[in-house]
PDB file of C-alpha atoms in Angstrom:
ATOM      1  CA  UNK A  27      -9.125 -12.512  10.523  1.00 92.00           C
ATOM      2  CA  UNK A  28      -9.429 -11.333   6.972  1.00 96.00           C
ATOM      3  CA  UNK A  29      -6.854 -12.634   4.498  1.00 97.00           C
ATOM      4  CA  UNK A  30      -6.322 -11.754   0.851  1.00 98.00           C
ATOM      5  CA  UNK A  31      -4.790 -13.875  -1.904  1.00 98.00           C
ATOM      6  CA  UNK A  32      -3.919 -12.783  -5.425  1.00 98.00           C
ATOM      7  CA  UNK A  33      -4.111 -15.159  -8.370  1.00 98.00           C
ATOM      8  CA  UNK A  34      -3.563 -14.943 -12.100  1.00 96.00           C
ATOM      9  CA  UNK A  35      -1.019 -15.461 -14.878  1.00 96.00           C
ATOM     10  CA  UNK A  36       2.570 -14.640 -14.037  1.00 95.00           C
ATOM     11  CA  UNK A  37       3.480 -13.893 -17.637  1.00 97.00           C
ATOM     12  CA  UNK A  38       1.642 -11.582 -20.018  1.00 98.00           C
ATOM     13  CA  UNK A  39       2.631 -10.650 -23.539  1.00 98.00           C
ATOM     14  CA  UNK A  40       3.108  -6.997 -24.516  1.00 97.00           C
ATOM     15  CA  UNK A  41      -0.072  -5.258 -25.726  1.00 97.00           C
ATOM     16  CA  UNK A  42      -2.262  -7.875 -24.042  1.00 98.00           C
ATOM     17  CA  UNK A  43      -4.421  -7.524 -20.938  1.00 98.00           C
ATOM     18  CA  UNK A  44      -3.211  -8.371 -17.467  1.00 98.00           C
ATOM     19  CA  UNK A  45      -5.925 -10.019 -15.360  1.00 98.00           C
ATOM     20  CA  UNK A  46      -5.680 -10.726 -11.636  1.00 98.00           C
ATOM     21  CA  UNK A  47      -8.152 -11.808  -8.991  1.00 98.00           C
ATOM     22  CA  UNK A  48      -8.032 -11.242  -5.249  1.00 98.00           C
ATOM     23  CA  UNK A  49      -9.904 -13.710  -3.070  1.00 98.00           C
ATOM     24  CA  UNK A  50     -10.957 -12.539   0.372  1.00 97.00           C
ATOM     25  CA  UNK A  51     -11.239 -15.119   3.147  1.00 97.00           C
ATOM     26  CA  UNK A  52     -12.040 -14.959   6.836  1.00 95.00           C
ATOM     27  CA  UNK A  53     -14.789 -12.392   6.337  1.00 94.00           C
ATOM     28  CA  UNK A  54     -17.287 -11.026   3.865  1.00 93.00           C
ATOM     29  CA  UNK A  55     -16.088  -8.576   1.250  1.00 94.00           C
ATOM     30  CA  UNK A  56     -19.360  -6.736   1.817  1.00 92.00           C
ATOM     31  CA  UNK A  57     -19.014  -6.227   5.559  1.00 87.00           C
ATOM     32  CA  UNK A  58     -17.827  -2.968   7.004  1.00 83.00           C
ATOM     33  CA  UNK A  59     -17.150   0.275   5.204  1.00 87.00           C
ATOM     34  CA  UNK A  60     -14.047  -0.882   3.379  1.00 93.00           C
ATOM     35  CA  UNK A  61     -12.740  -0.383  -0.102  1.00 95.00           C
ATOM     36  CA  UNK A  62     -10.710  -2.988  -1.940  1.00 97.00           C
ATOM     37  CA  UNK A  63      -7.534  -1.840  -3.657  1.00 97.00           C
ATOM     38  CA  UNK A  64      -4.794  -2.868  -6.028  1.00 98.00           C
ATOM     39  CA  UNK A  65      -1.229  -1.644  -5.527  1.00 98.00           C
ATOM     40  CA  UNK A  66       1.881  -2.571  -7.482  1.00 98.00           C
ATOM     41  CA  UNK A  67       5.626  -2.500  -6.927  1.00 98.00           C
ATOM     42  CA  UNK A  68       8.259  -2.854  -9.670  1.00 97.00           C
ATOM     43  CA  UNK A  69      11.345  -4.738  -8.605  1.00 96.00           C
ATOM     44  CA  UNK A  70      13.525  -2.617  -6.345  1.00 94.00           C
ATOM     45  CA  UNK A  71      11.125   0.311  -6.475  1.00 95.00           C
ATOM     46  CA  UNK A  72       8.351   1.872  -4.424  1.00 95.00           C
ATOM     47  CA  UNK A  73       4.626   1.343  -4.157  1.00 97.00           C
ATOM     48  CA  UNK A  74       2.118   2.648  -6.700  1.00 97.00           C
ATOM     49  CA  UNK A  75      -1.620   2.748  -5.989  1.00 97.00           C
ATOM     50  CA  UNK A  76      -3.613   1.475  -8.976  1.00 97.00           C
ATOM     51  CA  UNK A  77      -7.217   1.861  -7.870  1.00 96.00           C
ATOM     52  CA  UNK A  78     -10.024   0.830  -5.542  1.00 96.00           C
ATOM     53  CA  UNK A  79     -13.567  -0.474  -5.574  1.00 96.00           C
ATOM     54  CA  UNK A  80     -16.426  -0.476  -3.088  1.00 93.00           C
ATOM     55  CA  UNK A  81     -18.827  -3.374  -2.968  1.00 90.00           C
ATOM     56  CA  UNK A  82     -21.463  -1.144  -4.570  1.00 90.00           C
ATOM     57  CA  UNK A  83     -19.240  -1.178  -7.646  1.00 91.00           C
ATOM     58  CA  UNK A  84     -18.043   2.392  -7.254  1.00 93.00           C
ATOM     59  CA  UNK A  85     -14.447   2.741  -8.458  1.00 95.00           C
ATOM     60  CA  UNK A  86     -11.569   5.226  -8.367  1.00 94.00           C
ATOM     61  CA  UNK A  87      -8.391   4.892 -10.394  1.00 96.00           C
ATOM     62  CA  UNK A  88      -4.926   6.392 -10.463  1.00 95.00           C
ATOM     63  CA  UNK A  89      -5.106   9.029 -13.224  1.00 94.00           C
ATOM     64  CA  UNK A  90      -1.814   7.778 -14.647  1.00 94.00           C
ATOM     65  CA  UNK A  91      -3.389   4.377 -15.348  1.00 96.00           C
ATOM     66  CA  UNK A  92      -7.070   5.245 -15.616  1.00 95.00           C
ATOM     67  CA  UNK A  93      -7.378   4.728 -19.369  1.00 96.00           C
ATOM     68  CA  UNK A  94      -6.139   1.143 -19.068  1.00 98.00           C
ATOM     69  CA  UNK A  95      -7.527  -0.058 -15.732  1.00 98.00           C
ATOM     70  CA  UNK A  96     -10.758  -1.782 -14.790  1.00 98.00           C
ATOM     71  CA  UNK A  97     -11.484  -3.049 -11.284  1.00 98.00           C
ATOM     72  CA  UNK A  98     -14.576  -5.145 -10.640  1.00 97.00           C
ATOM     73  CA  UNK A  99     -16.082  -7.011  -7.703  1.00 96.00           C
ATOM     74  CA  UNK A 100     -17.977 -10.292  -7.373  1.00 95.00           C
ATOM     75  CA  UNK A 101     -19.537 -10.335  -3.930  1.00 94.00           C
ATOM     76  CA  UNK A 102     -20.977 -13.823  -4.441  1.00 95.00           C
ATOM     77  CA  UNK A 103     -17.439 -15.185  -4.745  1.00 96.00           C
ATOM     78  CA  UNK A 104     -15.899 -12.777  -2.217  1.00 96.00           C
ATOM     79  CA  UNK A 105     -13.499 -11.621  -4.920  1.00 97.00           C
ATOM     80  CA  UNK A 106     -12.420  -8.498  -6.716  1.00 97.00           C
ATOM     81  CA  UNK A 107     -10.420  -8.285  -9.900  1.00 98.00           C
ATOM     82  CA  UNK A 108      -7.982  -6.125 -11.842  1.00 98.00           C
ATOM     83  CA  UNK A 109      -7.666  -5.769 -15.582  1.00 98.00           C
ATOM     84  CA  UNK A 110      -4.868  -3.697 -17.086  1.00 98.00           C
ATOM     85  CA  UNK A 111      -4.908  -3.416 -20.854  1.00 98.00           C
ATOM     86  CA  UNK A 112      -2.210  -2.724 -23.428  1.00 98.00           C
ATOM     87  CA  UNK A 113       0.578  -3.741 -21.079  1.00 98.00           C
ATOM     88  CA  UNK A 114       4.259  -3.009 -21.688  1.00 98.00           C
ATOM     89  CA  UNK A 115       7.450  -3.991 -19.906  1.00 97.00           C
ATOM     90  CA  UNK A 116       6.895  -1.015 -17.609  1.00 97.00           C
ATOM     91  CA  UNK A 117       3.923  -2.857 -16.116  1.00 98.00           C
ATOM     92  CA  UNK A 118       6.147  -5.667 -14.851  1.00 98.00           C
ATOM     93  CA  UNK A 119       5.760  -5.625 -11.080  1.00 98.00           C
ATOM     94  CA  UNK A 120       4.555  -7.429  -8.002  1.00 98.00           C
ATOM     95  CA  UNK A 121       0.834  -6.751  -7.758  1.00 98.00           C
ATOM     96  CA  UNK A 122      -0.779  -6.593  -4.317  1.00 98.00           C
ATOM     97  CA  UNK A 123      -4.404  -6.502  -3.334  1.00 98.00           C
ATOM     98  CA  UNK A 124      -5.289  -4.835  -0.044  1.00 98.00           C
ATOM     99  CA  UNK A 125      -8.255  -3.788   2.042  1.00 97.00           C
ATOM    100  CA  UNK A 126      -8.480  -0.022   2.420  1.00 95.00           C
ATOM    101  CA  UNK A 127     -10.070   1.899   5.255  1.00 93.00           C
ATOM    102  CA  UNK A 128     -11.059   5.503   4.701  1.00 90.00           C
ATOM    103  CA  UNK A 129     -12.032   8.302   6.982  1.00 86.00           C
ATOM    104  CA  UNK A 130     -12.100  12.004   6.328  1.00 86.00           C
ATOM    105  CA  UNK A 131      -8.544  12.827   5.233  1.00 87.00           C
ATOM    106  CA  UNK A 132      -7.340   9.383   6.185  1.00 91.00           C
ATOM    107  CA  UNK A 133      -6.586   6.184   4.321  1.00 93.00           C
ATOM    108  CA  UNK A 134      -4.743   3.064   5.327  1.00 96.00           C
ATOM    109  CA  UNK A 135      -4.250  -0.388   3.830  1.00 97.00           C
ATOM    110  CA  UNK A 136      -4.609  -3.464   6.015  1.00 95.00           C
ATOM    111  CA  UNK A 137      -4.328  -6.348   5.406  1.00 97.00           C
ATOM    112  CA  UNK A 138      -2.387  -6.977   2.203  1.00 98.00           C
ATOM    113  CA  UNK A 139      -2.207 -10.056   0.048  1.00 98.00           C
ATOM    114  CA  UNK A 140       1.155 -11.757  -0.327  1.00 98.00           C
ATOM    115  CA  UNK A 141       1.585 -10.305  -3.818  1.00 98.00           C
ATOM    116  CA  UNK A 142       1.992 -11.893  -7.213  1.00 98.00           C
ATOM    117  CA  UNK A 143       4.726 -11.180  -9.734  1.00 98.00           C
ATOM    118  CA  UNK A 144       3.523 -10.348 -13.215  1.00 98.00           C
ATOM    119  CA  UNK A 145       6.120 -10.175 -15.948  1.00 98.00           C
ATOM    120  CA  UNK A 146       5.352  -8.584 -19.294  1.00 98.00           C
ATOM    121  CA  UNK A 147       7.435 -10.256 -21.966  1.00 96.00           C
ATOM    122  CA  UNK A 148       7.058 -11.926 -25.327  1.00 95.00           C
TER     123      UNK A 148
ATOM    124  CA  UNK B 296       7.380   9.538  -9.199  1.00 64.00           C
ATOM    125  CA  UNK B 297       6.355   9.855  -5.576  1.00 81.00           C
ATOM    126  CA  UNK B 298       5.277  13.177  -4.092  1.00 87.00           C
ATOM    127  CA  UNK B 299       6.412  12.048  -0.645  1.00 96.00           C
ATOM    128  CA  UNK B 300      10.155  12.124  -0.009  1.00 97.00           C
ATOM    129  CA  UNK B 301      11.921   9.802   2.430  1.00 98.00           C
ATOM    130  CA  UNK B 302      15.637   9.309   3.087  1.00 98.00           C
ATOM    131  CA  UNK B 303      16.912   6.292   1.124  1.00 97.00           C
ATOM    132  CA  UNK B 304      18.435   4.683   4.195  1.00 97.00           C
ATOM    133  CA  UNK B 305      18.965   4.991   7.928  1.00 97.00           C
ATOM    134  CA  UNK B 306      20.946   2.777  10.265  1.00 96.00           C
ATOM    135  CA  UNK B 307      21.670   2.258  13.932  1.00 96.00           C
ATOM    136  CA  UNK B 308      22.962  -0.355  16.333  1.00 96.00           C
ATOM    137  CA  UNK B 309      20.660  -2.809  18.115  1.00 97.00           C
ATOM    138  CA  UNK B 310      18.806  -1.172  20.983  1.00 97.00           C
ATOM    139  CA  UNK B 311      19.183   2.305  19.539  1.00 97.00           C
ATOM    140  CA  UNK B 312      16.533   4.561  18.025  1.00 97.00           C
ATOM    141  CA  UNK B 313      15.987   5.566  14.425  1.00 97.00           C
ATOM    142  CA  UNK B 314      13.653   8.114  12.913  1.00 98.00           C
ATOM    143  CA  UNK B 315      12.408   8.182   9.343  1.00 98.00           C
ATOM    144  CA  UNK B 316      11.082  11.377   7.837  1.00 98.00           C
ATOM    145  CA  UNK B 317       8.403  11.723   5.184  1.00 98.00           C
ATOM    146  CA  UNK B 318       8.286  15.119   3.539  1.00 98.00           C
ATOM    147  CA  UNK B 319       5.337  16.322   1.504  1.00 97.00           C
ATOM    148  CA  UNK B 320       3.267  19.422   0.874  1.00 95.00           C
ATOM    149  CA  UNK B 321       0.008  21.108   1.767  1.00 94.00           C
ATOM    150  CA  UNK B 322      -1.842  19.035  -0.835  1.00 93.00           C
ATOM    151  CA  UNK B 323      -0.959  15.780   0.885  1.00 95.00           C
ATOM    152  CA  UNK B 324       0.545  15.526   4.375  1.00 96.00           C
ATOM    153  CA  UNK B 325      -0.335  19.116   5.246  1.00 96.00           C
ATOM    154  CA  UNK B 326      -4.067  18.423   5.112  1.00 94.00           C
ATOM    155  CA  UNK B 327      -4.375  14.665   5.578  1.00 95.00           C
ATOM    156  CA  UNK B 328      -3.424  11.856   7.910  1.00 96.00           C
ATOM    157  CA  UNK B 329      -0.336   9.688   7.383  1.00 97.00           C
ATOM    158  CA  UNK B 330       0.092   5.929   7.561  1.00 98.00           C
ATOM    159  CA  UNK B 331       3.306   3.899   7.746  1.00 98.00           C
ATOM    160  CA  UNK B 332       4.123   0.424   6.420  1.00 98.00           C
ATOM    161  CA  UNK B 333       6.928  -2.051   7.070  1.00 98.00           C
ATOM    162  CA  UNK B 334       8.054  -4.310   4.243  1.00 98.00           C
ATOM    163  CA  UNK B 335      10.348  -7.124   5.355  1.00 98.00           C
ATOM    164  CA  UNK B 336      12.514  -8.596   2.582  1.00 95.00           C
ATOM    165  CA  UNK B 337      10.476 -10.608   0.107  1.00 94.00           C
ATOM    166  CA  UNK B 338       7.164  -9.959   1.843  1.00 97.00           C
ATOM    167  CA  UNK B 339       4.129  -7.728   1.459  1.00 98.00           C
ATOM    168  CA  UNK B 340       3.910  -4.388   3.259  1.00 98.00           C
ATOM    169  CA  UNK B 341       2.374  -4.420   6.729  1.00 98.00           C
ATOM    170  CA  UNK B 342       0.518  -1.555   8.396  1.00 98.00           C
ATOM    171  CA  UNK B 343       2.446  -0.073  11.329  1.00 98.00           C
ATOM    172  CA  UNK B 344       0.797   3.294  11.943  1.00 98.00           C
ATOM    173  CA  UNK B 345      -2.400   4.974  10.758  1.00 97.00           C
ATOM    174  CA  UNK B 346      -3.958   8.382  11.397  1.00 96.00           C
ATOM    175  CA  UNK B 347      -0.474   9.819  12.051  1.00 97.00           C
ATOM    176  CA  UNK B 348       0.131   8.077  15.366  1.00 97.00           C
ATOM    177  CA  UNK B 349      -2.253   5.158  15.946  1.00 97.00           C
ATOM    178  CA  UNK B 350      -0.967   1.595  16.123  1.00 98.00           C
ATOM    179  CA  UNK B 351      -3.070  -1.358  14.974  1.00 96.00           C
ATOM    180  CA  UNK B 352      -3.513  -4.192  17.392  1.00 95.00           C
ATOM    181  CA  UNK B 353      -0.345  -6.245  17.670  1.00 95.00           C
ATOM    182  CA  UNK B 354       2.102  -3.513  16.715  1.00 97.00           C
ATOM    183  CA  UNK B 355       4.549  -2.919  19.596  1.00 97.00           C
ATOM    184  CA  UNK B 356       4.842   0.531  21.123  1.00 95.00           C
ATOM    185  CA  UNK B 357       8.471   0.644  19.948  1.00 97.00           C
ATOM    186  CA  UNK B 358       6.941   2.033  16.769  1.00 98.00           C
ATOM    187  CA  UNK B 359       5.541   5.561  16.927  1.00 98.00           C
ATOM    188  CA  UNK B 360       4.349   8.167  14.473  1.00 98.00           C
ATOM    189  CA  UNK B 361       4.004  11.915  14.470  1.00 98.00           C
ATOM    190  CA  UNK B 362       3.157  14.726  12.066  1.00 98.00           C
ATOM    191  CA  UNK B 363       4.027  18.376  11.957  1.00 97.00           C
ATOM    192  CA  UNK B 364       2.994  20.641   9.124  1.00 97.00           C
ATOM    193  CA  UNK B 365       3.878  18.986   5.830  1.00 97.00           C
ATOM    194  CA  UNK B 366       6.164  16.321   7.294  1.00 98.00           C
ATOM    195  CA  UNK B 367       5.669  13.107   9.214  1.00 98.00           C
ATOM    196  CA  UNK B 368       8.060  10.962  11.194  1.00 98.00           C
ATOM    197  CA  UNK B 369       8.222   7.298  12.098  1.00 98.00           C
ATOM    198  CA  UNK B 370      10.255   6.405  15.152  1.00 98.00           C
ATOM    199  CA  UNK B 371      11.574   2.983  16.077  1.00 98.00           C
ATOM    200  CA  UNK B 372      13.064   2.526  19.534  1.00 97.00           C
ATOM    201  CA  UNK B 373      14.897  -0.492  20.923  1.00 97.00           C
ATOM    202  CA  UNK B 374      15.980  -1.416  17.399  1.00 97.00           C
ATOM    203  CA  UNK B 375      16.061  -5.154  16.701  1.00 97.00           C
ATOM    204  CA  UNK B 376      17.597  -7.163  13.856  1.00 96.00           C
ATOM    205  CA  UNK B 377      14.067  -8.141  12.877  1.00 96.00           C
ATOM    206  CA  UNK B 378      13.325  -4.465  12.156  1.00 97.00           C
ATOM    207  CA  UNK B 379      15.582  -4.523   9.088  1.00 97.00           C
ATOM    208  CA  UNK B 380      13.137  -3.687   6.336  1.00 97.00           C
ATOM    209  CA  UNK B 381      11.895  -1.037   3.965  1.00 98.00           C
ATOM    210  CA  UNK B 382       9.481   1.503   5.417  1.00 98.00           C
ATOM    211  CA  UNK B 383       6.943   3.547   3.464  1.00 98.00           C
ATOM    212  CA  UNK B 384       4.723   6.447   4.401  1.00 98.00           C
ATOM    213  CA  UNK B 385       1.359   6.956   2.735  1.00 97.00           C
ATOM    214  CA  UNK B 386      -1.423   9.511   2.534  1.00 97.00           C
ATOM    215  CA  UNK B 387      -3.875  11.269   0.220  1.00 91.00           C
ATOM    216  CA  UNK B 388      -2.969  13.783  -2.445  1.00 90.00           C
ATOM    217  CA  UNK B 389      -5.827  15.341  -4.398  1.00 83.00           C
ATOM    218  CA  UNK B 390      -8.021  12.252  -3.912  1.00 79.00           C
ATOM    219  CA  UNK B 391      -5.181   9.998  -4.992  1.00 89.00           C
ATOM    220  CA  UNK B 392      -3.508   7.562  -2.641  1.00 94.00           C
ATOM    221  CA  UNK B 393       0.244   8.136  -2.607  1.00 96.00           C
ATOM    222  CA  UNK B 394       3.239   6.500  -0.991  1.00 97.00           C
ATOM    223  CA  UNK B 395       6.676   7.728  -0.025  1.00 97.00           C
ATOM    224  CA  UNK B 396       9.901   6.813  -1.796  1.00 97.00           C
ATOM    225  CA  UNK B 397      10.762   4.298   0.898  1.00 97.00           C
ATOM    226  CA  UNK B 398      13.539   4.032   3.489  1.00 98.00           C
ATOM    227  CA  UNK B 399      15.729   1.028   4.140  1.00 98.00           C
ATOM    228  CA  UNK B 400      16.504   0.501   7.803  1.00 98.00           C
ATOM    229  CA  UNK B 401      19.766  -1.315   8.541  1.00 97.00           C
ATOM    230  CA  UNK B 402      20.639  -2.660  11.967  1.00 96.00           C
ATOM    231  CA  UNK B 403      24.405  -2.407  12.350  1.00 93.00           C
TER     232      UNK B 403
END
């Protein structure tokens, strides 16, 4: 079965760029009609969708973060990545990667990675 | 700030039933399908329900989902201590994926 694993620095300085990678195992990132998403969760708070990418490279981002977000995919490594620029303390959160399935009017996320905590602090 | 509103908490004794509501509008729940996720303490969310009422393989039928108008409901019957978790609804809103505010389920 497909599994996802996030990796990247756990500490990022303010104004710098947060970079995370999600490695997909147990299946090809290119198989099936799935999108690959990033979602974050500040401590004690709810879930916020950041964006998604298809293996063609097509992306969609949350408008609230769009100016700072870049999601890319490397099918040869079965990975996709997140870059969030000009970070502040408000970007401190657990970051999850997840596989997203879409149908007309329908979206669901399954499976999810275990999550990685990124703290923005000097 | 989420556009989907859930009660902050619900509770019941073991073996009882709880329901969790997810209230939205015509731009989200009213015209799209709803999914539900369970987040056990310290873990990642897990898909429980998709397309309003479908369960992925491996999810027991104690969990059920429904939708009416601009609201959706998750039901958990035969409540177990292992069901203590946060639960989130999710759907589309103007081509943006959105989640509910989350509900903490406590087993008394």
